[in-house]
PDB file of C-alpha atoms in Angstrom:
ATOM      1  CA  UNK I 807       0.000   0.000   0.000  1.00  0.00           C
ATOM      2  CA  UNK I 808       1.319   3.651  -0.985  1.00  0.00           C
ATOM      3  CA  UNK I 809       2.073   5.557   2.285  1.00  0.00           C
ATOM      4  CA  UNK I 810       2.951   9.510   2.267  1.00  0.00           C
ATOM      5  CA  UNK I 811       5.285  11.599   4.024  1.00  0.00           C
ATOM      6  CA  UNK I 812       5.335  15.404   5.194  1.00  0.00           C
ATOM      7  CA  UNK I 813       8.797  16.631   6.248  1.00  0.00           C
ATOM      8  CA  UNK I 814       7.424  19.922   8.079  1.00  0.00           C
ATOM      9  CA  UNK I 815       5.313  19.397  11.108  1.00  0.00           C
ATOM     10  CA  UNK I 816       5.484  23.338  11.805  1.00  0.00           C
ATOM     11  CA  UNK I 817       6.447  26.483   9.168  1.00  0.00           C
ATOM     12  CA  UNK I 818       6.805  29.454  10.501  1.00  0.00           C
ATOM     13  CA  UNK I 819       6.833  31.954   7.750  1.00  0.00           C
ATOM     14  CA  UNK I 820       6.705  36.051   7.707  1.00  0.00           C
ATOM     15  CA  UNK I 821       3.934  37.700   4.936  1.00  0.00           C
ATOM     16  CA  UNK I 822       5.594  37.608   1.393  1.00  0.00           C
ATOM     17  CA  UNK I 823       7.709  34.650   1.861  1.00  0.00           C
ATOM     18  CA  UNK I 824       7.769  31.832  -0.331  1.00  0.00           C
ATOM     19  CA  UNK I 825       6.508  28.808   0.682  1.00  0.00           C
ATOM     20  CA  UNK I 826       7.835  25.257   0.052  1.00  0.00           C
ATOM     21  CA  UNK I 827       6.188  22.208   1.721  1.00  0.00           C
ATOM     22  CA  UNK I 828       7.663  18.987   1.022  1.00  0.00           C
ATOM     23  CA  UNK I 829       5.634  15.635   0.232  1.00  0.00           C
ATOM     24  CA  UNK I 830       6.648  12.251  -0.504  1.00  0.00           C
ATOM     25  CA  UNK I 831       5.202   9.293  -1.521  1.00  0.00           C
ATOM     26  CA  UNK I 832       6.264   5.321  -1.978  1.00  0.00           C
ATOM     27  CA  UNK I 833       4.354   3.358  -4.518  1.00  0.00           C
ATOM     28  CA  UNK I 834       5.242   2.310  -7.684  1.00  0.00           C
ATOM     29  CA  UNK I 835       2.654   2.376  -9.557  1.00  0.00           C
ATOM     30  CA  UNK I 836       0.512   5.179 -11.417  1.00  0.00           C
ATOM     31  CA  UNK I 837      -0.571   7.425  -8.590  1.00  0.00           C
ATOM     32  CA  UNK I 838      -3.344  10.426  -8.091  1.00  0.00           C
ATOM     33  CA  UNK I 839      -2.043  13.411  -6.049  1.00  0.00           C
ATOM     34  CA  UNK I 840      -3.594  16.070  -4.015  1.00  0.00           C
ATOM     35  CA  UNK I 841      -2.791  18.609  -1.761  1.00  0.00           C
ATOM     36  CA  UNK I 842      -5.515  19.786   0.615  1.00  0.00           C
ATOM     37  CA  UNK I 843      -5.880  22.687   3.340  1.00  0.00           C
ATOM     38  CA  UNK I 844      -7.442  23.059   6.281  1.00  0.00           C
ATOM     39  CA  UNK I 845      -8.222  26.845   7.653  1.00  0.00           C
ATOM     40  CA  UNK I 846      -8.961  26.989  11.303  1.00  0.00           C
ATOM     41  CA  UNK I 847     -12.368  25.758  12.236  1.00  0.00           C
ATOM     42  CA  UNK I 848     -13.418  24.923   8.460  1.00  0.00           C
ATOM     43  CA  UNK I 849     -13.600  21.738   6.533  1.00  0.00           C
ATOM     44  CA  UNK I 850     -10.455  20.070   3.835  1.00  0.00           C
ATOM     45  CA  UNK I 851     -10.778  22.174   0.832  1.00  0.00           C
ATOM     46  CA  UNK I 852      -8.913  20.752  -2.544  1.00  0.00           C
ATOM     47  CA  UNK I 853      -5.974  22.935  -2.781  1.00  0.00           C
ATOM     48  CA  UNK I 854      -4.858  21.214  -6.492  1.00  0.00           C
ATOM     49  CA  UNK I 855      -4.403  17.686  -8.018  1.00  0.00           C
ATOM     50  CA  UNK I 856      -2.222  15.844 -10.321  1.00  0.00           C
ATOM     51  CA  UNK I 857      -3.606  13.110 -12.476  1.00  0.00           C
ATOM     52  CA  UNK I 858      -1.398  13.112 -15.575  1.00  0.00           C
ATOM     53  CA  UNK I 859       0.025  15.697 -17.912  1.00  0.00           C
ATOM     54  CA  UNK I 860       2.039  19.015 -17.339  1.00  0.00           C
ATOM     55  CA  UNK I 861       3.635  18.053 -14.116  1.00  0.00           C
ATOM     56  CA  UNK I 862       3.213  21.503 -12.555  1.00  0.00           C
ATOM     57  CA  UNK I 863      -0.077  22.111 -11.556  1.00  0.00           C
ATOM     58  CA  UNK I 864      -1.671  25.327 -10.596  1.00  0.00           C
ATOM     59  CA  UNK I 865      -4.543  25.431  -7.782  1.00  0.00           C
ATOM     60  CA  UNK I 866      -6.334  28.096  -5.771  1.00  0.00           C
ATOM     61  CA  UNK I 867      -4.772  31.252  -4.631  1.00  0.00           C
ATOM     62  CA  UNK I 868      -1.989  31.498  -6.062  1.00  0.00           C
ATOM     63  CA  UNK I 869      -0.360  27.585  -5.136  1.00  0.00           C
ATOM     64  CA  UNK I 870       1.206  25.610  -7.294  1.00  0.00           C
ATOM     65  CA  UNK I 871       2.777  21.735  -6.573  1.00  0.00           C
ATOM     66  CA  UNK I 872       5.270  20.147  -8.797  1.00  0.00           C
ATOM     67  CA  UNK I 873       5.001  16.582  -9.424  1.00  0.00           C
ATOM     68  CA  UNK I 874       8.830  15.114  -9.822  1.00  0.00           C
ATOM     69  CA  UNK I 875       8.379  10.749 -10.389  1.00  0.00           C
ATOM     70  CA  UNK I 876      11.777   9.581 -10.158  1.00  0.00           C
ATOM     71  CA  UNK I 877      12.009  11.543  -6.373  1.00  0.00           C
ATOM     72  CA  UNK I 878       8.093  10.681  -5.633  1.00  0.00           C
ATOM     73  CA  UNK I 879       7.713  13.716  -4.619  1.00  0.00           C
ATOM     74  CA  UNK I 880       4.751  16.319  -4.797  1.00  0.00           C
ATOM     75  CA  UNK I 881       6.100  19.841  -3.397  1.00  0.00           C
ATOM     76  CA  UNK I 882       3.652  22.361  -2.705  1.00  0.00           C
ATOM     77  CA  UNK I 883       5.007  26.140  -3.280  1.00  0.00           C
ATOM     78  CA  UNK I 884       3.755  29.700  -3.137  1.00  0.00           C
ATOM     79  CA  UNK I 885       6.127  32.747  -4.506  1.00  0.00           C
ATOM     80  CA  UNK I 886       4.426  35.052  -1.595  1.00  0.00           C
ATOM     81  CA  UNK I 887       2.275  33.760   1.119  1.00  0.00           C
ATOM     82  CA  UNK I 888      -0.156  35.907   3.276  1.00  0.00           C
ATOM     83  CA  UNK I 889      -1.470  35.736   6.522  1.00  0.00           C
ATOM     84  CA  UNK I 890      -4.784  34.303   5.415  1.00  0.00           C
ATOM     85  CA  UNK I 891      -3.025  31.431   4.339  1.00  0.00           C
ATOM     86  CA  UNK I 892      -2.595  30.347   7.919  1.00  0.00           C
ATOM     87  CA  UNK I 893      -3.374  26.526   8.056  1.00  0.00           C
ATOM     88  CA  UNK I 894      -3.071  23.307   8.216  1.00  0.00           C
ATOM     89  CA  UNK I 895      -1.770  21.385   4.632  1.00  0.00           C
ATOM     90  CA  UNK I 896      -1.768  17.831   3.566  1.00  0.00           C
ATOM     91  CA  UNK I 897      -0.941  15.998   0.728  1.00  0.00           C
ATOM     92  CA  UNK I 898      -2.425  12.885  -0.166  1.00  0.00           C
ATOM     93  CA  UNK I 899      -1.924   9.886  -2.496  1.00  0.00           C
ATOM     94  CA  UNK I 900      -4.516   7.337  -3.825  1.00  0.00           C
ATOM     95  CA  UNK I 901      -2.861   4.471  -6.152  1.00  0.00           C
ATOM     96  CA  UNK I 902      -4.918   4.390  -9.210  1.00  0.00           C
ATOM     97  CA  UNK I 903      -8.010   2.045  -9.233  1.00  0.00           C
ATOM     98  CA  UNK I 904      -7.826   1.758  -5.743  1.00  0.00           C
ATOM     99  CA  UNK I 905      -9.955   2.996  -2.697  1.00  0.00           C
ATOM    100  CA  UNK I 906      -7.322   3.591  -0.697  1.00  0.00           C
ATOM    101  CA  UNK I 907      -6.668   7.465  -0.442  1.00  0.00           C
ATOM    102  CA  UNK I 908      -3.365   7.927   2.263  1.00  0.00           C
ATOM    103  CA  UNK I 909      -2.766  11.058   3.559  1.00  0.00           C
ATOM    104  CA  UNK I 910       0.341  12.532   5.246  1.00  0.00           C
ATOM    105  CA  UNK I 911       0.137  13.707   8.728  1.00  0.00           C
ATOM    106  CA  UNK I 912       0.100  17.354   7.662  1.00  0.00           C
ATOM    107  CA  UNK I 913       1.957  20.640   8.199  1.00  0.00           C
ATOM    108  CA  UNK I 914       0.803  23.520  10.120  1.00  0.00           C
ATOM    109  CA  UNK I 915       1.430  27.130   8.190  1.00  0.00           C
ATOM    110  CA  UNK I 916       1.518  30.223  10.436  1.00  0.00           C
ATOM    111  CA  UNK I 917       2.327  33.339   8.480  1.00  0.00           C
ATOM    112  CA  UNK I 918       3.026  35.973  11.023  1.00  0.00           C
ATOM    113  CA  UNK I 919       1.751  39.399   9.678  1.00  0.00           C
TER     114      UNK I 919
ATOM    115  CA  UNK O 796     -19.308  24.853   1.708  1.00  0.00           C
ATOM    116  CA  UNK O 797     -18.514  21.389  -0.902  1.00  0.00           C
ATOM    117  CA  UNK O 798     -21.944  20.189  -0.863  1.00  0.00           C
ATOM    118  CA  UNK O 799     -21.090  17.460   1.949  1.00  0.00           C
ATOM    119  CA  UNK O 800     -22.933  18.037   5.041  1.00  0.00           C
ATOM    120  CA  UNK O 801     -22.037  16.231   8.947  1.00  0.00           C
ATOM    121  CA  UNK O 802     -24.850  16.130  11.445  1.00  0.00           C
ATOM    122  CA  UNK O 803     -23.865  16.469  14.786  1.00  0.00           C
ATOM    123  CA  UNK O 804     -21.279  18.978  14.287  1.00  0.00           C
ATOM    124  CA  UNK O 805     -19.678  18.024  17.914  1.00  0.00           C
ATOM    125  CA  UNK O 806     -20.878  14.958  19.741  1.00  0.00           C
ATOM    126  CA  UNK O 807     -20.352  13.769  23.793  1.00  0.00           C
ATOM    127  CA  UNK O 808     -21.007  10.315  24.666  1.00  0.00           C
ATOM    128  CA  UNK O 809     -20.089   7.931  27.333  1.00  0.00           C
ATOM    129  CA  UNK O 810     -18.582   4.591  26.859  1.00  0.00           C
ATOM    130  CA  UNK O 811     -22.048   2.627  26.897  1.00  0.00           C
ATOM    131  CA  UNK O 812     -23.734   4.761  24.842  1.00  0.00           C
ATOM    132  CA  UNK O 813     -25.033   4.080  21.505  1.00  0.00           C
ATOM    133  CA  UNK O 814     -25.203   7.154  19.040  1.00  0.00           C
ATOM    134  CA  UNK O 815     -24.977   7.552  15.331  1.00  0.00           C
ATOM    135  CA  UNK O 816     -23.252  10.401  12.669  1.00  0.00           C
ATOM    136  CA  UNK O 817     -24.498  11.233   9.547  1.00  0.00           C
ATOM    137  CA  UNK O 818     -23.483  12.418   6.468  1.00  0.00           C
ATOM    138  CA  UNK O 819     -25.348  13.737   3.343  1.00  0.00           C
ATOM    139  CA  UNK O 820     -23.968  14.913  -0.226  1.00  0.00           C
ATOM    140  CA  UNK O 821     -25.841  16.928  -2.426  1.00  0.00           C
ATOM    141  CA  UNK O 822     -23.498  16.092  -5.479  1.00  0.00           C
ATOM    142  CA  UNK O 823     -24.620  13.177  -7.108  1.00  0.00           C
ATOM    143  CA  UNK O 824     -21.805  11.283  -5.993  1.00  0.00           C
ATOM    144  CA  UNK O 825     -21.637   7.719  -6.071  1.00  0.00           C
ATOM    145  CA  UNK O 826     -18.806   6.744  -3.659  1.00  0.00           C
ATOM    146  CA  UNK O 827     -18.879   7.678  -0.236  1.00  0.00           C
ATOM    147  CA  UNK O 828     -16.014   7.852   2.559  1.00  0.00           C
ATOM    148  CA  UNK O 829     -15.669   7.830   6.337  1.00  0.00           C
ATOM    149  CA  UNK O 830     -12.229   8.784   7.998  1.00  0.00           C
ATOM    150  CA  UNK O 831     -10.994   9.268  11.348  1.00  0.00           C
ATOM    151  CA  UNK O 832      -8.736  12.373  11.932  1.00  0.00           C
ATOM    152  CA  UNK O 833      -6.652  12.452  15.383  1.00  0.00           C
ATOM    153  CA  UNK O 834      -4.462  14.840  16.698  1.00  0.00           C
ATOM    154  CA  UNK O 835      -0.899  14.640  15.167  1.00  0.00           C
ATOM    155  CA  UNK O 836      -2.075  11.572  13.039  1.00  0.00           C
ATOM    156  CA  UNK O 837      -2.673  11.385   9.342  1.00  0.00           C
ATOM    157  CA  UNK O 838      -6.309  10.964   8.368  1.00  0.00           C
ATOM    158  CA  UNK O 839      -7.250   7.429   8.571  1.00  0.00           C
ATOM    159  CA  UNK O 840      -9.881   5.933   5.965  1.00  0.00           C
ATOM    160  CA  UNK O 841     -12.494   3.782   7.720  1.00  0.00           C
ATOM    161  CA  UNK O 842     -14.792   2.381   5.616  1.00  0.00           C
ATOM    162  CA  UNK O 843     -15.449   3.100   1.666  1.00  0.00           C
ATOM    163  CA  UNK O 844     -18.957   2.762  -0.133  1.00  0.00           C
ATOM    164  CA  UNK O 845     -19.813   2.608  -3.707  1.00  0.00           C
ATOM    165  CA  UNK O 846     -22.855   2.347  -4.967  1.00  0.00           C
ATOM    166  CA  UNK O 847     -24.179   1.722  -1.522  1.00  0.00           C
ATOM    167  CA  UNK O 848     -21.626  -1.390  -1.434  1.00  0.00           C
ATOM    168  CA  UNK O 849     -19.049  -1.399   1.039  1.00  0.00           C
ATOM    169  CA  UNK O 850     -16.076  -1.839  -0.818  1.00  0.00           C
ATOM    170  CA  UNK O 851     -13.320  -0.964   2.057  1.00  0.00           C
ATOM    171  CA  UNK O 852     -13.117  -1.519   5.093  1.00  0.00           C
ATOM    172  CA  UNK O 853      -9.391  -0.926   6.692  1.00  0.00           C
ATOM    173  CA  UNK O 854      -9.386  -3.427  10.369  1.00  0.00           C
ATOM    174  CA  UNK O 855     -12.245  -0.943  12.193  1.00  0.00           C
ATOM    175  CA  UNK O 856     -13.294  -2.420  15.148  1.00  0.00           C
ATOM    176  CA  UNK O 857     -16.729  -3.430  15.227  1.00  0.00           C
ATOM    177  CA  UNK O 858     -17.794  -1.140  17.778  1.00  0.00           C
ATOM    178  CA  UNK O 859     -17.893   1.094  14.397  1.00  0.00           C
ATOM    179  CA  UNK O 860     -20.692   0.287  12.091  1.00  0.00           C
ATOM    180  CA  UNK O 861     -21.403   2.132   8.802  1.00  0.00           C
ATOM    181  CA  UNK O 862     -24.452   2.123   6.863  1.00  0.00           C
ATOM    182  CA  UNK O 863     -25.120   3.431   3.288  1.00  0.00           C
ATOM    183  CA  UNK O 864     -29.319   3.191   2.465  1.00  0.00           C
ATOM    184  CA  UNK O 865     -28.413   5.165  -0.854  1.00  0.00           C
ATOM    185  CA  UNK O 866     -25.704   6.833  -2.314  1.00  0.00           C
ATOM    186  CA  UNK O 867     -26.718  10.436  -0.848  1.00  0.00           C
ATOM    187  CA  UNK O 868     -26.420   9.027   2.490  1.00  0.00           C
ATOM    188  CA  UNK O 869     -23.782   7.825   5.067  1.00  0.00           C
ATOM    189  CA  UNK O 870     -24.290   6.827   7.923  1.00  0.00           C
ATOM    190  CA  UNK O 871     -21.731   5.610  11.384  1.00  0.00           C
ATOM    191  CA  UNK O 872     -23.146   4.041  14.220  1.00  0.00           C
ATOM    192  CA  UNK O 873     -21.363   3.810  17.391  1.00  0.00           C
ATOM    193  CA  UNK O 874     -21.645   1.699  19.956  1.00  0.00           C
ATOM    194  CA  UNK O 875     -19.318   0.779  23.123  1.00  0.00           C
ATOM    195  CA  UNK O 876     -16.985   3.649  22.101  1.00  0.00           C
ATOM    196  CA  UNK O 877     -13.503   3.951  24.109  1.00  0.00           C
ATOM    197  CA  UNK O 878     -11.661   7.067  24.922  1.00  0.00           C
ATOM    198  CA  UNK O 879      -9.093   6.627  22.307  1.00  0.00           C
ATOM    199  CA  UNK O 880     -12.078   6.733  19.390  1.00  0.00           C
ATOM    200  CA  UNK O 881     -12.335  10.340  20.584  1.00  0.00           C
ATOM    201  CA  UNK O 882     -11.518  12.465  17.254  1.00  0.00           C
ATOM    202  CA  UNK O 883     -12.841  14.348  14.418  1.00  0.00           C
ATOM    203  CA  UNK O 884     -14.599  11.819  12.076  1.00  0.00           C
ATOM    204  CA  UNK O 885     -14.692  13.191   8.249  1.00  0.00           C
ATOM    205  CA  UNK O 886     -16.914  11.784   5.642  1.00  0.00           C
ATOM    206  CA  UNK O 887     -16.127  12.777   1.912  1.00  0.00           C
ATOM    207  CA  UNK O 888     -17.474  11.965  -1.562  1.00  0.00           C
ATOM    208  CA  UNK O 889     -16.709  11.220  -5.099  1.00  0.00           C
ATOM    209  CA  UNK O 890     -17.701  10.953  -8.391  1.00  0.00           C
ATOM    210  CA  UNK O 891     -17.230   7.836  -9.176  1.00  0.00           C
ATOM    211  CA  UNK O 892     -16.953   4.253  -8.119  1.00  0.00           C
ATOM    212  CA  UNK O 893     -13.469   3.598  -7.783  1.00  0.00           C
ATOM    213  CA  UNK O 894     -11.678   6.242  -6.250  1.00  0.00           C
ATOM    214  CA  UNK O 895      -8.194   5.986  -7.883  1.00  0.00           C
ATOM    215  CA  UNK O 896     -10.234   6.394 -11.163  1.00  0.00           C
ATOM    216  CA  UNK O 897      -9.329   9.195 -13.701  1.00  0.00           C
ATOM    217  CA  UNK O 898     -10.105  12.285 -12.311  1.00  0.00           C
ATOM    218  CA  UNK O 899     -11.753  11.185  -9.242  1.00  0.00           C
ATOM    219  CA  UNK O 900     -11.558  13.881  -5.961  1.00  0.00           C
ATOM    220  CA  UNK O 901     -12.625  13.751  -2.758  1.00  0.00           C
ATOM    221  CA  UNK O 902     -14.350  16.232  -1.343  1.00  0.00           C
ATOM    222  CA  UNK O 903     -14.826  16.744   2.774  1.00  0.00           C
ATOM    223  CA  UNK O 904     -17.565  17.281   5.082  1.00  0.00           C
ATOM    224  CA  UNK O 905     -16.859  19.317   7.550  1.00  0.00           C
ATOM    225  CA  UNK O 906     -16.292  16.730  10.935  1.00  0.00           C
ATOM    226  CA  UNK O 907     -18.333  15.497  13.647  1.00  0.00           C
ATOM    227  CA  UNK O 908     -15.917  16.453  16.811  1.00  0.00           C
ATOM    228  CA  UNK O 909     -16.380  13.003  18.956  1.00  0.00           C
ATOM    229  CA  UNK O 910     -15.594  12.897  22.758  1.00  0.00           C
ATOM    230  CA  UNK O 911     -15.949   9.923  24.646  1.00  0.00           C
ATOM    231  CA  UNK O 912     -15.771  10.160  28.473  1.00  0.00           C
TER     232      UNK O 912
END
């Protein structure tokens, strides 16, 4: 079964700092991506997602995640965050055909204003 | 708001009490998911239904029971809950029937908050 990693329990970033969030994976097979956020008190939101194609995809306010196969990896970045983007972010893996979405334990964003 | 709604938002219950969550999409989904989310844990998938089948279920114990009547509906009925069980339980949709299809997403309900004392 694939299983996914999140180096970064805790970022600490100032406003206009870019963001990097690492995100790994291990499965070999064909694999669906995601990245999803959590804002304080509200429900997981679908940040972006990688199914096949250009592997840099472009989500919601302003994020972006590069998917790179021979390091499994799934990086989420943002040139400039801002404080609203305070949260908590996890990336997720679901082999393809399969039921089995894994998530990583998350990292918490604080952008200090 | 995604369309996926939790009902109770935040739930109590003591260890010999029998209570039930429930979830509703207004998507016309036809898979339906329930996780557990704990504190410093990844989310865990519990059970998976499509087409009102049960098509996953990852070692729950059977103090958890789901039930799917249709495919707008979810419910999970506890019973004999222990302290550890207390979390935030997340039920999400999808299109389609097999969730690793092409372009399949999730998408989240907001949480039942669970205590058990």
């Amino acid at each position: 079964a694939q299983s996914v990693s999140q180096h970064n329990h805790h970022v600490i970033l100032s406003e206009a700092a870019s963001l990097e969030l690492g995100c790994n994976y291990s499965y070999g097979g064909t694999v669906n991506l995601f990245w999803y956020v959590q804002y304080p008190g509200q429900h997981l939101q679908l940040l972006l997602k990688y199914f096949s194609g250009d592997p840099l995809v472009k989500g919601i306010k302003g994020f972006e995640a590069e998917f790179i196969k021979s390091k499994f990896s799934f990086n989420l970045r943002k040139p400039s965050v801002q404080w609203s983007d305070t949260a908590e972010y996890f990336c997720a893996v679901i082999a393809y055909n399969n039921n089995d979405m894994r998530f990583g334990a998350g990292t918490r964003l604080t952008v200090k204003p | 708001e995604t369309g996926v709604t939790q009902t109770p938002r935040h739930l109590v219950m003591g260890m010999t009490n029998k209570k039930s969550l429930k979830c509703e999409q207004h998507l016309g989904h036809n898979a339906m998911y329930w996780y557990k989310q704990s504190a410093k844990k990844p989310l865990e998938l519990m059970f998976v239904y499509s087409l009102e089948e049960r098509v996953e279920n990852n070692s729950v114990p059977s103090r958890f029971s789901p039930e799917c009547p249709n495919s707008s509906h979810l419910f999970l009925h506890l019973h004999t809950l222990q302290p550890e069980d207390s979390a935030l339980y997340l039920c999400a949709s999808s299109p389609h029937t097999s969730a690793g299809g092409p372009e399949e997403t999730q998408y989240f309900g907001p949480g039942t908050r669970l205590l058990v004392l």
